Short mmCIF file of C-alpha atoms in Angstrom, two decimals:
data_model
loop_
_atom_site.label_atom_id
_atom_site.label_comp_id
_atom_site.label_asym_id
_atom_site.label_seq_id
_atom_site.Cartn_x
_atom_site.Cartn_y
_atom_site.Cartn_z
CA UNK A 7 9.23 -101.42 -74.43
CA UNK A 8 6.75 -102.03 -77.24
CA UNK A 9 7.55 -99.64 -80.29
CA UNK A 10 3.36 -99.29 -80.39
CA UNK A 11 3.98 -96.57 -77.48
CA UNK A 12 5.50 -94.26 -79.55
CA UNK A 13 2.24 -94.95 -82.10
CA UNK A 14 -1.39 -94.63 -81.62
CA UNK A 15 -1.52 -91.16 -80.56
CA UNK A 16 -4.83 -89.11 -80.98
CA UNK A 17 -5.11 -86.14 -83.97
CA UNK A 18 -6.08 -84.00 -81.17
CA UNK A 19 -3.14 -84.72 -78.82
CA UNK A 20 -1.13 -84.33 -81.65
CA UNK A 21 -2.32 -80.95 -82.51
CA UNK A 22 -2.04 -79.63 -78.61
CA UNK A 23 1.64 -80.63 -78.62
CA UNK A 24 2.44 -78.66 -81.31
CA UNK A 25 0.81 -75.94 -79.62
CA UNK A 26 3.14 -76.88 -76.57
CA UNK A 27 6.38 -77.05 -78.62
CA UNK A 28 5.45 -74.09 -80.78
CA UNK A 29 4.43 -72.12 -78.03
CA UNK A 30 7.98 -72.47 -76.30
CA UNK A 31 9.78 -72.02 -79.60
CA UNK A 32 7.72 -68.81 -80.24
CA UNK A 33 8.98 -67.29 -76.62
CA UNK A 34 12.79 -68.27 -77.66
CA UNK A 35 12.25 -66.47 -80.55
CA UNK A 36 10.73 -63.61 -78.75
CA UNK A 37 11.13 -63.51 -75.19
CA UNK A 38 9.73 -59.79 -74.91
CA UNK A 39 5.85 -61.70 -75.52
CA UNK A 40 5.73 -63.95 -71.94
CA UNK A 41 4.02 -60.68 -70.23
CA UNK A 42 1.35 -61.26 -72.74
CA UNK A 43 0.58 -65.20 -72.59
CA UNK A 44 1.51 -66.27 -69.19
CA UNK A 45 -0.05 -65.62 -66.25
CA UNK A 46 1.42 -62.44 -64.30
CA UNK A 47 -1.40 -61.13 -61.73
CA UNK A 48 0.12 -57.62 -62.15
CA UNK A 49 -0.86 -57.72 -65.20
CA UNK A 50 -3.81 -60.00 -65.85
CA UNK A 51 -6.08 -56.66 -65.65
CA UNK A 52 -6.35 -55.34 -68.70
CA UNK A 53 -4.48 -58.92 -70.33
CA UNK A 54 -7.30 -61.18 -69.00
CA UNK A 55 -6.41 -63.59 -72.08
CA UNK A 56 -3.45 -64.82 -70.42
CA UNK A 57 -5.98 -67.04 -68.25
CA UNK A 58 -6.27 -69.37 -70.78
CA UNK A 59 -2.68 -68.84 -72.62
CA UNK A 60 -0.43 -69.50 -69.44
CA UNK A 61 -1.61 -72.77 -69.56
CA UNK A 62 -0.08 -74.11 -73.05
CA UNK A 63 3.41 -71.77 -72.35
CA UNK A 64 6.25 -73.63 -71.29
CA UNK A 65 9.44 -71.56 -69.95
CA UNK A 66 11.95 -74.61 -70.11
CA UNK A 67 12.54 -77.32 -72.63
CA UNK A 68 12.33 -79.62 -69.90
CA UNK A 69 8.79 -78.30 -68.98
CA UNK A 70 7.88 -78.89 -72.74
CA UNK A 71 9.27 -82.01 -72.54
CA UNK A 72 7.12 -83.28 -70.31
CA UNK A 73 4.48 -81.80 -70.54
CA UNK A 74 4.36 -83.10 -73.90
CA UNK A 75 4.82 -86.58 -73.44
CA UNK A 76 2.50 -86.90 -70.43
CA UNK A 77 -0.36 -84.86 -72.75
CA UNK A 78 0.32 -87.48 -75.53
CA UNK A 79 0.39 -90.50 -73.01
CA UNK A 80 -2.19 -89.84 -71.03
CA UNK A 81 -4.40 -88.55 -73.86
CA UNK A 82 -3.65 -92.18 -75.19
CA UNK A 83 -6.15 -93.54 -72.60
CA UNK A 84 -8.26 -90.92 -71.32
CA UNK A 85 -9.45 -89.73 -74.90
CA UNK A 86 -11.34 -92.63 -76.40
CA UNK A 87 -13.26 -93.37 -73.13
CA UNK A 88 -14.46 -89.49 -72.52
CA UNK A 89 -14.25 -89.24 -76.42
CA UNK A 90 -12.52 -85.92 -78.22
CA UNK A 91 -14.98 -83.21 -77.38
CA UNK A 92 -15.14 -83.98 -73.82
CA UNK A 93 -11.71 -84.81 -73.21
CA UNK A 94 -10.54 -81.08 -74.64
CA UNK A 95 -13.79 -79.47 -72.78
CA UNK A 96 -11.98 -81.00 -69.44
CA UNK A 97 -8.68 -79.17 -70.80
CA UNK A 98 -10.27 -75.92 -71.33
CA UNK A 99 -12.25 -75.91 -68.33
CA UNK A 100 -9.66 -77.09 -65.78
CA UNK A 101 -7.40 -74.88 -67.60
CA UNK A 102 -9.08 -71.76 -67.00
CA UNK A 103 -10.57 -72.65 -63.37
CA UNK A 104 -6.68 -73.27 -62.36
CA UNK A 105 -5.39 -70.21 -63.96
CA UNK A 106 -8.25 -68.59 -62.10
CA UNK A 107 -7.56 -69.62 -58.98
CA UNK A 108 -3.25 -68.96 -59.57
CA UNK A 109 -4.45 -65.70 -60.13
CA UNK A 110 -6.90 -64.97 -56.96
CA UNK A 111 -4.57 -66.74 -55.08
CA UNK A 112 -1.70 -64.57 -55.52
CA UNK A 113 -3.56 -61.47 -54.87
CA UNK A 114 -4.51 -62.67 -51.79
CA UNK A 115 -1.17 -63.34 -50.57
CA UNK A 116 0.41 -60.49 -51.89
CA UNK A 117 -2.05 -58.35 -49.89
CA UNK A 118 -1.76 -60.77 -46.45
CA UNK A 119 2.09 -60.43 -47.06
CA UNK A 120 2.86 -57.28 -49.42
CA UNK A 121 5.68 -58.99 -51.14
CA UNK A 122 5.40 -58.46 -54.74
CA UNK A 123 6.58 -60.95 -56.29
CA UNK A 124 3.44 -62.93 -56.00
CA UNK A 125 2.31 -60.03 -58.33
CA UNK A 126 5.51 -60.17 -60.97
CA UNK A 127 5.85 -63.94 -60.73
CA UNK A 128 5.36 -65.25 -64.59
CA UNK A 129 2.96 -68.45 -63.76
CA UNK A 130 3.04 -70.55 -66.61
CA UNK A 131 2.99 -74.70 -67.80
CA UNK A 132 0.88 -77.41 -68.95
CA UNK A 133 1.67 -79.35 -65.48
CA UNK A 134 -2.61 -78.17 -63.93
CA UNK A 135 -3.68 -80.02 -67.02
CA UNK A 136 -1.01 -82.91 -65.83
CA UNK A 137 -2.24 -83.62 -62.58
CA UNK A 138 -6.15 -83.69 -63.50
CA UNK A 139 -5.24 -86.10 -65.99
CA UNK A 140 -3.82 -88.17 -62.92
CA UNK A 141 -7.24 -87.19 -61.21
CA UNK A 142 -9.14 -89.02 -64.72
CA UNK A 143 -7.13 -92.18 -64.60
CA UNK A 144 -7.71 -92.21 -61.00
CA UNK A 145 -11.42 -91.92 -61.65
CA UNK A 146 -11.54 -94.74 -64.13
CA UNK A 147 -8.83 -97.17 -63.21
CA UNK A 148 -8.35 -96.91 -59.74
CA UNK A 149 -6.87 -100.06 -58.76
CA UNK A 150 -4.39 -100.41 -61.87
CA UNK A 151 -0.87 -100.12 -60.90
CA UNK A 152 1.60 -97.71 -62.27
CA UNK A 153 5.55 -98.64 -60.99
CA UNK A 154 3.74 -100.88 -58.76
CA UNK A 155 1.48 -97.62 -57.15
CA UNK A 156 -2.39 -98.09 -57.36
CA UNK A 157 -3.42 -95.39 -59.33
CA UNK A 158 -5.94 -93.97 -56.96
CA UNK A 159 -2.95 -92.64 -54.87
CA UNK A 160 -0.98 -91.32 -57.50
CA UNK A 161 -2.43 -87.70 -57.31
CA UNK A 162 -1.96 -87.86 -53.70
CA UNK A 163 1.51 -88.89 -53.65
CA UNK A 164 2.26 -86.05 -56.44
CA UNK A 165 0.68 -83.46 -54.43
CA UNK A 166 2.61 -84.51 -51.66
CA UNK A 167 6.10 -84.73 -53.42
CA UNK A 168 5.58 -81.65 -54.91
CA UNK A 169 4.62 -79.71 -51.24
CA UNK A 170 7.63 -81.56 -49.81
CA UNK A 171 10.24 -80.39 -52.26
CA UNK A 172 8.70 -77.03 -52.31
CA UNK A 173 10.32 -76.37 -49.07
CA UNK A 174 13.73 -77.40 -50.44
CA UNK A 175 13.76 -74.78 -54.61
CA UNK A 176 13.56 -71.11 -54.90
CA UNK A 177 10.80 -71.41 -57.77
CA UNK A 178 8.04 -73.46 -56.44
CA UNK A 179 5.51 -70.49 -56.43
CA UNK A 180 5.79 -70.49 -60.10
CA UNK A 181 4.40 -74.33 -60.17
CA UNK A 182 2.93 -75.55 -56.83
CA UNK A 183 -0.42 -73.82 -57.12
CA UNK A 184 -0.87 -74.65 -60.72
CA UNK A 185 -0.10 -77.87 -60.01
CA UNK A 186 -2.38 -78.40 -56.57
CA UNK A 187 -5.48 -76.33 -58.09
CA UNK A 188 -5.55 -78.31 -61.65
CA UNK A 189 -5.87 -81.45 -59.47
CA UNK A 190 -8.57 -79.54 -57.44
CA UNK A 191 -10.88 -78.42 -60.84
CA UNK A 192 -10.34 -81.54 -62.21
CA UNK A 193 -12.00 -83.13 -59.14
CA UNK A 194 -14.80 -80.70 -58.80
CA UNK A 195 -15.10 -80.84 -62.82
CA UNK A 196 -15.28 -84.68 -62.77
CA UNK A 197 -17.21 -84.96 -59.42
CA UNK A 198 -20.06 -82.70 -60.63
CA UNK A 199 -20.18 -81.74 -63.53
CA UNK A 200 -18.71 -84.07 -66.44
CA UNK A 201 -21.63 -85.62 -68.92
CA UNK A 202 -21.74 -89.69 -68.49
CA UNK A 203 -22.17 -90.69 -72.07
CA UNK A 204 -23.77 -94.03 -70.31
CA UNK A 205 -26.42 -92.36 -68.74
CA UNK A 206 -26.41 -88.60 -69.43
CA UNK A 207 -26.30 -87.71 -66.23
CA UNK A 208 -23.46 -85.07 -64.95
CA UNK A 209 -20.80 -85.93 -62.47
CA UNK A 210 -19.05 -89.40 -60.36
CA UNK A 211 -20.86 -88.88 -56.82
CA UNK A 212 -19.16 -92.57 -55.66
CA UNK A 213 -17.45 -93.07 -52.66
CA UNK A 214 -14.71 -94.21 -54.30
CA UNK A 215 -14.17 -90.80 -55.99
CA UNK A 216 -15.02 -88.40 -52.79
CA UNK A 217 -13.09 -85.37 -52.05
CA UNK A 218 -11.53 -87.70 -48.86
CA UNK A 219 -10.34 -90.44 -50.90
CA UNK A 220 -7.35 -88.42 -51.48
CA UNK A 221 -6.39 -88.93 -48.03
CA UNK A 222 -5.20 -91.58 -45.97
CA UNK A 223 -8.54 -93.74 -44.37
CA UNK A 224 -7.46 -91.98 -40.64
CA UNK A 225 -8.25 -88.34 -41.84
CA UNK A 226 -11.53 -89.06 -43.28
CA UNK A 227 -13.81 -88.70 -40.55
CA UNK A 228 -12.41 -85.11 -40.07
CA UNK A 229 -12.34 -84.25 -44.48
CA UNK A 230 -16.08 -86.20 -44.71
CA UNK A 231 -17.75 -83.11 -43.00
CA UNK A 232 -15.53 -80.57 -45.08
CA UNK A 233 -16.49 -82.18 -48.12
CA UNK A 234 -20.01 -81.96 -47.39
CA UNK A 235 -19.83 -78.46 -47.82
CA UNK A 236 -18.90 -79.32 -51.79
CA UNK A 237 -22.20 -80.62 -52.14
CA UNK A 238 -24.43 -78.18 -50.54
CA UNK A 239 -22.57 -75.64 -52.72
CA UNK A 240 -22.56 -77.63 -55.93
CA UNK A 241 -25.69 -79.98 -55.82
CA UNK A 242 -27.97 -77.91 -52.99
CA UNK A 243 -30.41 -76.53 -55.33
CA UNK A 244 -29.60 -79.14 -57.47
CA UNK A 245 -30.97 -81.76 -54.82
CA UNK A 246 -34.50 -79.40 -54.80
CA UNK A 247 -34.87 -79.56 -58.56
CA UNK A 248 -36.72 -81.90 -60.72
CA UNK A 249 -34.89 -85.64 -59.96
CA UNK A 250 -35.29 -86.85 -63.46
CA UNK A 251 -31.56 -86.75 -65.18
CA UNK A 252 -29.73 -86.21 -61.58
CA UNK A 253 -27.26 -88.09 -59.95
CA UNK A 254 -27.41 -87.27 -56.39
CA UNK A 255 -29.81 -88.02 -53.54
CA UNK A 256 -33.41 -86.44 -53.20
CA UNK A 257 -35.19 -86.68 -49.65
CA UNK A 258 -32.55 -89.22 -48.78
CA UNK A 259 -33.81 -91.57 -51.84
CA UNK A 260 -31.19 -92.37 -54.25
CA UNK A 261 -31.62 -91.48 -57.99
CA UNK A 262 -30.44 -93.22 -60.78
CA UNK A 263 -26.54 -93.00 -61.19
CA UNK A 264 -26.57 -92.12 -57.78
CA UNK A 265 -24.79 -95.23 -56.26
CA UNK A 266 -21.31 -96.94 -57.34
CA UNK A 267 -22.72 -99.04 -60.32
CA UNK A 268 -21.98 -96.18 -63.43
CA UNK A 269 -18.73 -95.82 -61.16
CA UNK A 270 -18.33 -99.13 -61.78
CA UNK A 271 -19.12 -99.55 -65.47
CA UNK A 272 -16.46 -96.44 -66.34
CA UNK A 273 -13.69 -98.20 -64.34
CA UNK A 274 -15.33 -100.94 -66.32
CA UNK A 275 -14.65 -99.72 -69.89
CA UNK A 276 -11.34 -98.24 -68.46
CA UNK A 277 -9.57 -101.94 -67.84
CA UNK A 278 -11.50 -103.02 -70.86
CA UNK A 279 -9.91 -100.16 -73.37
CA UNK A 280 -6.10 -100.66 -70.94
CA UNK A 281 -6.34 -104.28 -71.90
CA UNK A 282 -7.07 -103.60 -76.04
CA UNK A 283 -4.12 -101.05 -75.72
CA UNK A 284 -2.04 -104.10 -74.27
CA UNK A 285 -3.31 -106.12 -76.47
CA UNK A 286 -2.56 -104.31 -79.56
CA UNK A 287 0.90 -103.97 -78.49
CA UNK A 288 1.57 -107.45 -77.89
CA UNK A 289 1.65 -108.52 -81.32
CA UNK A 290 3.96 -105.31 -82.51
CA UNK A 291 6.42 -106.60 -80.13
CA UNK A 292 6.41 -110.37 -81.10
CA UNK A 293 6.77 -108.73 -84.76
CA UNK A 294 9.75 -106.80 -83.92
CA UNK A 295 11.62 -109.59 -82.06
CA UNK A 296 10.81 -111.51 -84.66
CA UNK A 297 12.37 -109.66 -87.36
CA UNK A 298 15.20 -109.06 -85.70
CA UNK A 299 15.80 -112.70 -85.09
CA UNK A 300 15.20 -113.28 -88.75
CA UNK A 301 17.77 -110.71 -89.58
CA UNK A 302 20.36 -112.16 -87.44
#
């Protein structure tokens, strides 16, 4: 492995994982504070900040851990192609839509089932932010293998782990609906609503990057209808309003940016910026080995 990985890290990625480590350092110090930054439904009303503070509190050093060295490695790509403001507008934004829905969620099934620990449960972790990361990269580089997985399923096959082995641990309320709803803002964040810098226009409305591409080809025919519904809701009065800087379709005529070209051009600029990472760390490597040849 090329020393350069452990280099070229953004300022800002730098700064949110000292917020990460400092954040679970602060709660060794002083365990009595997680009722007030993570996310406990009981007590979200009056402590509505914990919304957005849950998200950077990890419980476990191996939650830090990771959560640290996917934010830094992941930020590594993602980052220059969205650029700084936009890639820690996605943060905040997914951040608080997930927490959001954590929160409605377990409401809802502590009144359907009246157990109360859906109310006491601390909900916590960086991991929503994690897996809309994974929905990014599978936005942008969709056909680039990771471990020999196209990236395009990786989501999917996290999602799925995670269900599966939620049937098998005690504690998978505390993560499984972070984890499922950050990949489910980061899609309706990056489907609708995310600036192109290319073109100014908001939102991916490719085929390639529909809410059934998740999903195995079979089940699309039954999700296509189902997804429908996101558009009416996001992009119906959208669709009736002046077509000059949208995306989507008008009287069944496509608009600019409507088709899979600017789909095209990000996954585009995605390889191109992968391949001046690899690049870069080429000649680090052929430096090390060769200075440890010459010091033999």
């Amino acid at each position: 492995m090329s020393s350069n990985f452990y280099t070229g890290f953004t300022r800002l990625c730098k700064g949110l994982s000292v917020i990460l480590i400092g954040g679970y350092v602060l709660l060794q110090i002083f365990p009595s504070i997680l009722p007030y930054v993570a996310l406990i439904p009981s007590r979200t009303i009056p402590f509505a900040w914990n919304l957005i503070t849950a998200g950077y509190i990890e419980q476990s050093i191996l939650g830090v851990a990771i959560s640290t060295v996917g934010l830094l490695s992941f930020g590594k790509l993602l980052e220059p192609l969205w650029g700084s403001k936009e890639f820690l507008k996605f943060i905040i934004v997914v951040n608080l839509l997930t927490s959001i829905c954590v929160f409605v969620t377990a409401i809802a099934l502590y009144y359907i089932t009246r157990q109360e620990s859906y109310l006491y449960t601390p909900f916590s972790g960086f991991y929503g932010i994690l897996s809309g990361f994974l929905v990014g990269i599978k936005q942008i580089l969709p056909d680039q293998e990771i471990l020999k997985i196209k990236a395009k399923w990786i989501p999917t096959l996290v999602g799925l782990i995670s269900v599966v082995t939620s049937f098998f641990t005690t504690n998978s309320v505390s993560y499984l609906p972070t984890l499922l709803f950050g990949m489910y803002m980061s899609w309706i964040y990056l489907r609708y609503f995310q600036r192109r810098v290319e073109t100014s226009l908001k939102g991916d409305p490719s085929d390639e990057f529909s809410f059934s591409s998740f999903f195995p080809e079979f089940l699309r025919p039954i999700l296509d209808p189902i997804a429908s519904l996101f558009h009416l809701i996001f992009c119906g009065r959208r669709s009736n309003s002046s077509g000059e800087s949208r995306g989507y379709e008008l009287d069944d005529s496509p608009l600019p940016g409507s088709d899979s070209i600017e789909a095209n051009r990000r996954r585009e600029r995605g390889a191109r910026a992968l391949e001046q990472r690899l690049a870069a760390e080429k000649p680090s490597a052929v430096e090390k080995s060769d200075g440890a040849i010459e010091s033999v």
